[in-house]
Tab-separated table of C-alpha atoms and ligand atoms in Angstrom:
chain	number	residue	atom	x	y	z
Q	527	MET	CA	0.299	26.384	-10.931
Q	528	LYS	CA	-1.659	23.188	-10.249
Q	529	LYS	CA	0.726	20.466	-9.043
Q	530	HIS	CA	0.678	16.968	-10.423
Q	531	ASN	CA	1.232	14.915	-7.291
Q	532	PHE	CA	3.174	11.713	-7.989
Q	533	ASN	CA	4.369	11.333	-4.388
Q	534	SER	CA	4.915	7.774	-3.195
Q	535	GLY	CA	3.305	8.361	0.210
Q	536	PRO	CA	1.970	10.366	1.864
Q	537	SER	CA	0.439	11.041	-1.494
Q	538	ILE	CA	-2.449	12.473	-3.434
Q	539	LEU	CA	-5.940	12.230	-1.916
Q	540	PRO	CA	-9.272	12.890	-3.614
Q	541	THR	CA	-10.146	16.613	-3.553
Q	542	ILE	CA	-13.539	15.872	-2.049
Q	543	VAL	CA	-11.885	13.989	0.823
Q	544	LEU	CA	-9.642	16.970	1.564
Q	545	GLN	CA	-12.647	19.294	1.517
Q	546	GLN	CA	-14.701	17.063	3.789
Q	547	ALA	CA	-11.752	16.572	6.169
Q	548	ALA	CA	-11.206	20.340	6.308
Q	549	GLN	CA	-14.896	20.835	7.040
Q	550	ALA	CA	-14.816	18.217	9.809
Q	551	ILE	CA	-11.888	19.987	11.440
Q	552	GLN	CA	-14.194	22.987	11.718
Q	553	GLU	CA	-17.232	20.952	12.696
Q	554	LEU	CA	-18.109	17.293	12.389
Q	555	ASP	CA	-21.623	16.695	11.018
Q	556	ASN	CA	-23.542	19.312	13.060
Q	557	THR	CA	-22.096	18.067	16.343
Q	558	GLY	CA	-20.860	21.516	17.338
Q	559	LEU	CA	-17.397	19.957	17.742
Q	560	SER	CA	-14.328	19.516	15.587
Q	561	VAL	CA	-13.434	15.928	14.665
Q	562	LEU	CA	-10.227	16.662	16.593
Q	563	GLU	CA	-12.222	17.387	19.729
Q	564	ILE	CA	-14.504	14.389	20.009
Q	565	GLY	CA	-13.800	11.659	22.524
Q	566	HIS	CA	-12.924	8.308	21.005
Q	567	ARG	CA	-15.532	6.546	23.146
Q	568	THR	CA	-18.372	8.862	22.154
Q	569	PRO	CA	-21.130	7.627	19.865
Q	570	PHE	CA	-19.777	10.067	17.210
Q	571	PHE	CA	-16.419	8.352	16.963
Q	572	ILE	CA	-17.731	4.834	17.478
Q	573	ALA	CA	-19.986	5.405	14.458
Q	574	ILE	CA	-16.939	6.540	12.408
Q	575	MET	CA	-14.923	3.481	13.415
Q	576	GLU	CA	-17.768	1.047	12.773
Q	577	GLU	CA	-18.555	2.483	9.339
Q	578	ALA	CA	-14.868	2.449	8.353
Q	579	LYS	CA	-14.514	-1.184	9.422
Q	580	SER	CA	-17.646	-2.256	7.635
Q	581	LEU	CA	-16.637	-0.446	4.423
Q	582	VAL	CA	-13.294	-2.277	4.416
Q	583	LYS	CA	-15.135	-5.594	4.585
Q	584	GLU	CA	-17.705	-4.523	2.022
Q	585	LEU	CA	-15.087	-3.408	-0.514
Q	586	MET	CA	-13.139	-6.632	0.036
Q	587	LEU	CA	-16.255	-8.839	0.026
Q	588	LEU	CA	-15.299	-10.372	3.360
Q	589	ASP	CA	-17.585	-12.025	5.869
Q	590	ASP	CA	-17.570	-12.363	9.648
Q	591	ALA	CA	-14.670	-14.791	9.592
Q	592	TYR	CA	-12.613	-11.597	9.340
Q	593	GLU	CA	-12.059	-8.659	11.670
Q	594	VAL	CA	-10.838	-5.212	10.745
Q	595	LEU	CA	-8.585	-3.165	13.012
Q	596	PHE	CA	-7.245	0.364	12.781
Q	597	LEU	CA	-3.955	0.533	14.661
Q	598	HIS	CA	-1.123	2.955	15.297
Q	599	GLY	CA	2.443	2.524	14.216
Q	600	GLY	CA	2.670	2.465	10.431
Q	601	ALA	CA	3.198	-0.645	8.370
Q	602	THR	CA	6.676	-0.997	9.862
Q	603	THR	CA	5.140	-1.952	13.209
Q	604	GLN	CA	3.434	-4.856	11.469
Q	605	PHE	CA	6.826	-6.261	10.449
Q	606	MET	CA	7.206	-7.235	14.135
Q	607	GLN	CA	3.579	-7.413	15.262
Q	608	VAL	CA	2.742	-10.107	12.689
Q	609	PRO	CA	5.396	-12.592	13.883
Q	610	MET	CA	4.800	-11.656	17.523
Q	611	ASN	CA	1.176	-12.758	17.096
Q	612	LEU	CA	1.565	-15.613	14.621
Q	613	LEU	CA	4.999	-17.204	14.915
Q	614	ASN	CA	6.140	-19.394	17.781
Q	615	GLN	CA	9.831	-19.253	18.752
Q	616	THR	CA	10.530	-22.736	17.357
Q	617	ALA	CA	8.219	-22.484	14.342
Q	618	THR	CA	9.031	-21.320	10.809
Q	619	ALA	CA	7.462	-18.623	8.682
Q	620	ALA	CA	8.036	-18.400	4.939
Q	621	TYR	CA	8.935	-14.988	3.508
Q	622	CYS	CA	9.307	-13.670	-0.004
Q	623	ASP	CA	12.173	-11.234	-0.060
Q	624	ASP	CA	10.669	-9.159	-2.858
Q	625	GLY	CA	11.981	-5.681	-2.120
Q	626	VAL	CA	13.272	-3.174	0.404
Q	627	TRP	CA	10.146	-3.440	2.561
Q	628	GLY	CA	9.863	-7.228	2.355
Q	629	SER	CA	13.477	-7.602	3.421
Q	630	LYS	CA	12.807	-5.403	6.458
Q	631	ALA	CA	9.890	-7.687	7.324
Q	632	VAL	CA	12.246	-10.710	7.123
Q	633	LYS	CA	14.696	-9.094	9.518
Q	634	GLU	CA	12.046	-8.302	12.101
Q	635	ALA	CA	10.408	-11.743	11.906
Q	636	SER	CA	13.697	-13.465	12.643
Q	637	LEU	CA	13.600	-11.880	16.113
Q	638	PHE	CA	10.572	-14.052	16.932
Q	639	GLY	CA	11.081	-17.414	15.237
Q	640	ASN	CA	12.640	-19.149	12.250
Q	641	VAL	CA	12.380	-17.480	8.893
Q	642	ALA	CA	12.671	-19.380	5.631
Q	643	VAL	CA	13.264	-16.972	2.759
Q	644	VAL	CA	11.559	-19.066	0.096
Q	645	ALA	CA	12.034	-16.647	-2.781
Q	646	SER	CA	14.160	-13.622	-3.391
Q	647	SER	CA	14.722	-11.313	-6.324
Q	648	LYS	CA	17.686	-9.589	-4.735
Q	649	ASP	CA	19.978	-11.125	-7.375
Q	650	LYS	CA	18.527	-8.661	-9.890
Q	651	ASN	CA	18.022	-5.686	-7.565
Q	652	TYR	CA	14.399	-6.696	-6.966
Q	653	THR	CA	13.402	-5.940	-10.554
Q	654	TYR	CA	11.111	-8.971	-10.802
Q	655	ILE	CA	8.840	-11.112	-8.665
Q	656	ASN	CA	10.344	-14.519	-8.022
Q	657	LYS	CA	7.365	-16.861	-8.332
Q	658	GLN	CA	9.248	-20.155	-8.408
Q	659	PHE	CA	9.325	-21.415	-4.869
Q	660	SER	CA	8.076	-24.031	-2.487
Q	661	ILE	CA	6.885	-23.415	1.023
Q	662	PRO	CA	7.857	-25.629	3.974
Q	663	GLU	CA	4.729	-27.671	4.772
Q	664	GLN	CA	4.594	-26.673	8.404
Q	665	ALA	CA	5.129	-22.960	7.781
Q	666	ALA	CA	3.043	-20.801	10.122
Q	667	TYR	CA	2.394	-18.423	7.227
Q	668	LEU	CA	3.732	-17.047	3.952
Q	669	HIS	CA	4.525	-13.313	3.868
Q	670	ILE	CA	4.466	-11.344	0.621
Q	671	THR	CA	4.493	-7.649	-0.281
Q	672	THR	CA	1.810	-7.345	-2.952
Q	673	ASN	CA	3.277	-4.134	-4.363
Q	674	ASN	CA	6.880	-3.100	-4.001
Q	675	THR	CA	6.687	0.668	-3.716
Q	676	VAL	CA	10.403	1.285	-4.066
Q	677	GLU	CA	11.263	-1.032	-6.947
Q	678	GLY	CA	7.981	-0.847	-8.873
Q	679	THR	CA	7.021	-4.529	-8.968
Q	680	GLN	CA	3.637	-6.021	-8.155
Q	681	TRP	CA	2.217	-9.493	-7.671
Q	682	HIS	CA	-0.394	-9.826	-10.411
Q	683	SER	CA	-1.501	-13.223	-9.212
Q	684	ILE	CA	-1.292	-14.514	-5.675
Q	685	PRO	CA	0.409	-17.874	-5.047
Q	686	GLU	CA	-1.890	-20.849	-4.479
Q	687	THR	CA	-1.044	-22.439	-1.150
Q	688	ASN	CA	-2.659	-24.017	1.876
Q	689	VAL	CA	-0.352	-22.034	4.121
Q	690	PRO	CA	-2.010	-18.867	5.497
Q	691	ILE	CA	-0.925	-15.821	3.514
Q	692	VAL	CA	0.053	-12.570	5.204
Q	693	ALA	CA	0.255	-9.618	2.833
Q	694	ASP	CA	1.729	-6.178	3.171
Q	695	MET	CA	-0.604	-4.216	0.851
Q	696	SER	CA	0.594	-0.787	1.926
Q	697	SER	CA	0.953	0.548	-1.587
Q	698	ASP	CA	-1.797	-1.209	-3.531
Q	699	ILE	CA	-4.629	-1.759	-1.074
Q	700	PHE	CA	-8.053	-0.953	-2.569
Q	701	SER	CA	-6.553	-0.580	-6.051
Q	702	ARG	CA	-8.023	-3.769	-7.537
Q	703	PRO	CA	-10.521	-6.522	-6.807
Q	704	MET	CA	-8.870	-9.677	-5.501
Q	705	ASN	CA	-10.044	-12.806	-3.824
Q	706	PHE	CA	-9.306	-11.325	-0.402
Q	707	LYS	CA	-10.392	-14.602	1.208
Q	708	GLN	CA	-7.032	-15.977	0.052
Q	709	PHE	CA	-5.385	-13.966	2.816
Q	710	SER	CA	-5.259	-14.553	6.550
Q	711	VAL	CA	-3.765	-11.167	7.350
Q	712	ILE	CA	-3.704	-8.026	5.226
Q	713	TYR	CA	-2.024	-4.905	6.519
Q	714	ALA	CA	-1.357	-1.477	5.096
Q	715	GLY	CA	-0.267	1.951	6.183
Q	716	ALA	CA	-3.040	4.368	5.228
Q	717	GLN	CA	-0.942	7.084	3.619
Q	718	LYS	CA	-1.224	5.981	-0.015
Q	719	ASN	CA	-4.594	4.688	-1.192
Q	720	MET	CA	-6.447	5.049	2.064
Q	721	GLY	CA	-5.938	8.413	3.648
Q	722	ALA	CA	-3.624	10.251	5.998
Q	723	ALA	CA	-0.484	8.914	7.655
Q	724	GLY	CA	-0.830	7.743	11.236
Q	725	VAL	CA	-2.970	4.644	10.994
Q	726	ASN	CA	-2.732	1.089	9.696
Q	727	VAL	CA	-5.591	-1.012	8.546
Q	728	LEU	CA	-5.431	-4.690	9.423
Q	729	VAL	CA	-7.719	-7.390	8.140
Q	730	ILE	CA	-7.433	-10.600	10.124
Q	731	LYS	CA	-8.990	-14.002	9.676
Q	732	LYS	CA	-9.863	-14.761	13.268
Q	733	GLU	CA	-9.051	-18.478	13.117
Q	734	ILE	CA	-5.334	-17.719	12.665
Q	735	LEU	CA	-5.060	-16.220	16.154
Q	736	GLY	CA	-4.460	-17.888	19.511
Q	737	LYS	CA	-1.734	-20.255	18.311
Q	738	VAL	CA	1.395	-18.728	19.805
Q	739	ASN	CA	2.526	-19.403	23.330
Q	740	ARG	CA	4.583	-16.306	24.070
Q	741	PRO	CA	3.161	-13.585	26.293
Q	742	ILE	CA	2.160	-10.655	24.090
Q	743	PRO	CA	2.017	-7.112	25.492
Q	744	ALA	CA	-1.643	-6.049	25.356
Q	745	ILE	CA	-1.057	-3.160	22.958
Q	746	MET	CA	0.606	-5.553	20.476
Q	747	ASP	CA	-1.987	-8.313	20.812
Q	748	TYR	CA	-4.381	-8.597	17.831
Q	749	GLN	CA	-6.880	-10.629	19.852
Q	750	LYS	CA	-7.094	-7.974	22.536
Q	751	HIS	CA	-7.562	-5.256	19.910
Q	752	ILE	CA	-10.381	-7.268	18.365
Q	753	GLU	CA	-12.042	-7.672	21.763
Q	754	ALA	CA	-11.711	-3.914	22.322
Q	755	GLY	CA	-13.156	-3.080	18.892
Q	756	SER	CA	-10.000	-1.180	17.871
Q	757	LEU	CA	-10.528	1.072	20.894
Q	758	MET	CA	-8.082	-0.391	23.395
Q	759	ASN	CA	-6.423	2.981	23.724
Q	760	THR	CA	-6.911	6.317	21.954
Q	761	PRO	CA	-6.849	5.570	18.235
Q	762	PRO	CA	-5.509	8.102	15.712
Q	763	VAL	CA	-8.959	9.653	15.482
Q	764	PHE	CA	-8.354	12.045	12.600
Q	765	ALA	CA	-6.491	9.501	10.467
Q	766	VAL	CA	-9.338	7.005	10.955
Q	767	TYR	CA	-11.812	9.696	9.899
Q	768	VAL	CA	-9.853	10.499	6.725
Q	769	ALA	CA	-9.694	6.759	5.983
Q	770	LEU	CA	-13.485	6.623	6.308
Q	771	LEU	CA	-13.894	9.539	3.886
Q	772	THR	CA	-11.545	7.850	1.396
Q	773	LEU	CA	-13.350	4.515	1.708
Q	774	ARG	CA	-16.673	6.267	1.065
Q	775	TRP	CA	-15.127	7.921	-1.997
Q	776	ILE	CA	-13.850	4.580	-3.349
Q	777	LYS	CA	-17.304	3.050	-2.942
Q	778	ALA	CA	-19.086	6.024	-4.516
Q	779	GLU	CA	-16.717	6.013	-7.509
Q	780	GLY	CA	-17.531	2.393	-8.291
Q	781	GLY	CA	-15.439	0.366	-5.852
Q	782	LEU	CA	-12.370	-1.705	-6.608
Q	783	VAL	CA	-13.453	-2.637	-10.135
Q	784	GLU	CA	-13.420	1.042	-11.088
Q	785	MET	CA	-10.158	1.693	-9.217
Q	786	GLU	CA	-8.496	-1.097	-11.192
Q	787	LYS	CA	-9.881	0.169	-14.492
Q	788	ARG	CA	-8.437	3.623	-13.827
Q	789	SER	CA	-5.099	2.229	-12.634
Q	790	ARG	CA	-4.722	0.125	-15.756
Q	791	GLU	CA	-5.457	3.103	-17.960
Q	792	LYS	CA	-2.874	5.270	-16.212
Q	793	ALA	CA	-0.218	2.545	-16.047
Q	794	ASN	CA	-0.734	1.495	-19.675
Q	795	LEU	CA	-0.308	5.069	-20.839
Q	796	LEU	CA	2.880	5.544	-18.857
Q	797	TYR	CA	4.511	2.199	-19.660
Q	798	SER	CA	3.630	2.383	-23.330
Q	799	THR	CA	5.262	5.824	-23.457
Q	800	ILE	CA	8.408	4.529	-21.751
Q	801	ASP	CA	8.574	1.642	-24.241
Q	802	ALA	CA	7.935	3.880	-27.233
Q	803	LEU	CA	10.707	6.257	-26.154
Q	804	SER	CA	13.246	3.533	-25.513
Q	805	ASP	CA	16.108	5.613	-26.916
Q	806	THR	CA	15.681	7.994	-24.003
Q	807	PHE	CA	13.998	6.023	-21.186
Q	808	THR	CA	14.455	2.506	-19.912
Q	809	ALA	CA	12.592	0.418	-17.336
Q	810	HIS	CA	14.419	-2.501	-15.723
Q	811	VAL	CA	11.415	-4.203	-14.144
Q	812	ALA	CA	10.255	-7.428	-15.833
Q	813	LYS	CA	7.259	-6.466	-17.974
Q	814	GLU	CA	4.913	-9.037	-16.459
Q	815	ASP	CA	5.679	-7.768	-12.953
Q	816	ARG	CA	5.336	-4.037	-13.595
Q	817	SER	CA	3.455	-2.225	-10.857
Q	818	PHE	CA	0.273	-0.337	-11.692
Q	819	MET	CA	0.916	1.872	-8.688
Q	820	ASN	CA	4.600	2.841	-8.858
Q	821	ALA	CA	6.463	2.943	-12.171
Q	822	VAL	CA	10.241	3.019	-11.789
Q	823	PHE	CA	12.427	3.859	-14.773
Q	824	PHE	CA	15.673	5.507	-15.771
Q	825	LEU	CA	17.153	7.871	-18.293
Q	826	LYS	CA	19.237	5.887	-20.762
Q	827	ASN	CA	21.874	8.555	-20.591
Q	828	PRO	CA	22.505	9.077	-16.836
Q	829	THR	CA	23.558	12.694	-17.434
Q	830	HIS	CA	19.986	13.390	-18.576
Q	831	GLU	CA	18.496	12.466	-15.201
Q	832	THR	CA	19.027	15.791	-13.418
Q	833	PRO	CA	17.780	17.928	-16.340
Q	834	PHE	CA	14.723	15.692	-16.713
Q	835	LEU	CA	13.895	15.925	-13.003
Q	836	GLU	CA	14.427	19.686	-13.163
Q	837	LEU	CA	12.054	19.927	-16.103
Q	838	CYS	CA	9.446	17.955	-14.130
Q	839	LYS	CA	9.813	20.380	-11.239
Q	840	GLU	CA	9.463	23.426	-13.501
Q	841	ASN	CA	6.249	21.923	-14.839
Q	842	GLY	CA	4.661	21.307	-11.466
Q	843	MET	CA	5.352	17.554	-11.270
Q	844	VAL	CA	5.941	16.596	-7.646
Q	845	GLY	CA	7.500	13.434	-6.228
Q	846	VAL	CA	9.036	11.868	-9.344
Q	847	LYS	CA	12.567	11.350	-8.062
Q	848	GLY	CA	13.347	7.664	-7.518
Q	849	TYR	CA	13.867	6.203	-4.033
Q	850	ARG	CA	17.218	7.143	-2.531
Q	851	THR	CA	18.781	3.668	-2.937
Q	852	VAL	CA	17.406	3.109	-6.449
Q	853	GLY	CA	17.682	6.490	-8.187
Q	854	GLY	CA	16.072	7.240	-11.532
Q	855	VAL	CA	12.433	8.240	-11.796
Q	856	ARG	CA	9.466	6.908	-9.835
Q	857	VAL	CA	5.943	7.874	-10.773
Q	858	SER	CA	3.305	6.858	-8.243
Q	859	MET	CA	-0.206	6.513	-9.627
Q	860	TYR	CA	-2.439	5.891	-6.654
Q	861	ASN	CA	-6.238	5.822	-6.807
Q	862	ALA	CA	-6.716	9.578	-6.444
Q	863	LEU	CA	-4.281	10.517	-9.230
Q	864	PRO	CA	-6.209	11.668	-12.305
Q	865	LEU	CA	-5.375	10.242	-15.726
Q	866	GLU	CA	-4.782	13.827	-16.807
Q	867	SER	CA	-1.666	14.011	-14.587
Q	868	VAL	CA	-0.183	10.955	-16.274
Q	869	ALA	CA	-1.096	12.341	-19.703
Q	870	THR	CA	0.645	15.646	-18.887
Q	871	PHE	CA	3.682	13.747	-17.651
Q	872	THR	CA	3.923	11.587	-20.772
Q	873	GLU	CA	3.710	14.698	-22.981
Q	874	LEU	CA	6.666	16.080	-21.063
Q	875	MET	CA	8.566	12.826	-21.607
Q	876	LYS	CA	7.910	13.028	-25.353
Q	877	ASP	CA	9.089	16.619	-25.459
Q	878	PHE	CA	12.217	15.777	-23.538
Q	879	ALA	CA	12.960	12.789	-25.742
Q	880	GLN	CA	12.576	14.848	-28.884
Q	881	LYS	CA	14.892	17.586	-27.677
Q	882	ASN	CA	17.509	15.200	-26.325
Q	883	SER	CA	17.596	12.446	-28.922
D	1323	PMP	N1	5.532	-1.559	3.297
D	1323	PMP	C1	5.438	-0.943	2.114
D	1323	PMP	C2	5.094	-1.742	0.891
D	1323	PMP	C3	5.650	0.437	2.018
D	1323	PMP	O1	5.563	1.051	0.830
D	1323	PMP	C4	5.972	1.169	3.192
D	1323	PMP	C5	6.178	2.659	3.194
D	1323	PMP	N2	6.243	3.296	2.040
D	1323	PMP	C6	6.061	0.467	4.397
D	1323	PMP	C7	5.834	-0.881	4.416
D	1323	PMP	C8	6.400	1.192	5.665
D	1323	PMP	O2	5.317	1.945	6.059
D	1323	PMP	P1	5.326	2.944	7.284
D	1323	PMP	O3	6.176	4.102	6.882
D	1323	PMP	O4	3.873	3.285	7.423
D	1323	PMP	O5	5.862	2.229	8.462
């Protein structure tokens, strides 16, 4: 049976990307070599890296004030690499504690300097985005998580501030057009909207660098990675290649405008079904902050949760169990998920509601 893949990450990728990646494992573009066998300093790989970087900028409409890096370590590494590069020991960075991942970023940053948590939504289990806050004038930067994968909230407008904004976009990168020039650093693990696990994309406004006075180990130093063109050491070659294939797919499908259109369609269908079946399902997230990527909701009657999840499994729905600390149901609707999967899921919800009302 065809699976409907609602995994939160690693997650569904476009079929064409999987086919092209499989082909490149056999042989990359008539090179006589597998993509796994090419040296990272060969013209073959340099061309892959350069095209991937330039597609990131093209999709985000960014100019040469920005650099793109592909680095190891997952988004978690950025929780410490950002403050290591941007926050002096005696300086202050502003953080929005907007979910599980944001709070991890706070913890790591406090190892490097002062952290002012300017907004938190912990009081309501991170079920909303706290937008009422002020930022200390001298803050080195403001850190936000644009989409909270675990709790299912999303920033639908980015705060206006003169302070440089650093954004963890791991779970909504390339899902919508934004004014990306509002950000000084954007980072994301690739394993949701951008490809295979094993690589991060970083977008950095160059003028923000060079302001800290601590010694930075070379492998952690953004400036040194920029100078080395993301090739300081062996990059995760295959993950970069899959990112390139996914970026090409996004562009060919109509870019971020089209990705947003599809996301809205999928999310509207799912949320309107949850709301219409409010005797059976309930979503705790504030409506205005609902994520278009990850919808988190619950069974009104907690004893219905296991049978509902079982029913999903029987019907080929993968990855719908909520995060371990949150519970309930989480449906991830990344770029590659077809509307048809959401439609099949909502039919199942209706069926379940009818039989269990
Ligand atoms: N930030 C966000 C918003 C995430 O969703 C995740 C992972 N799901 C991370 C950070 C951590 O990413 P990684 O596992 O790549 O370190």
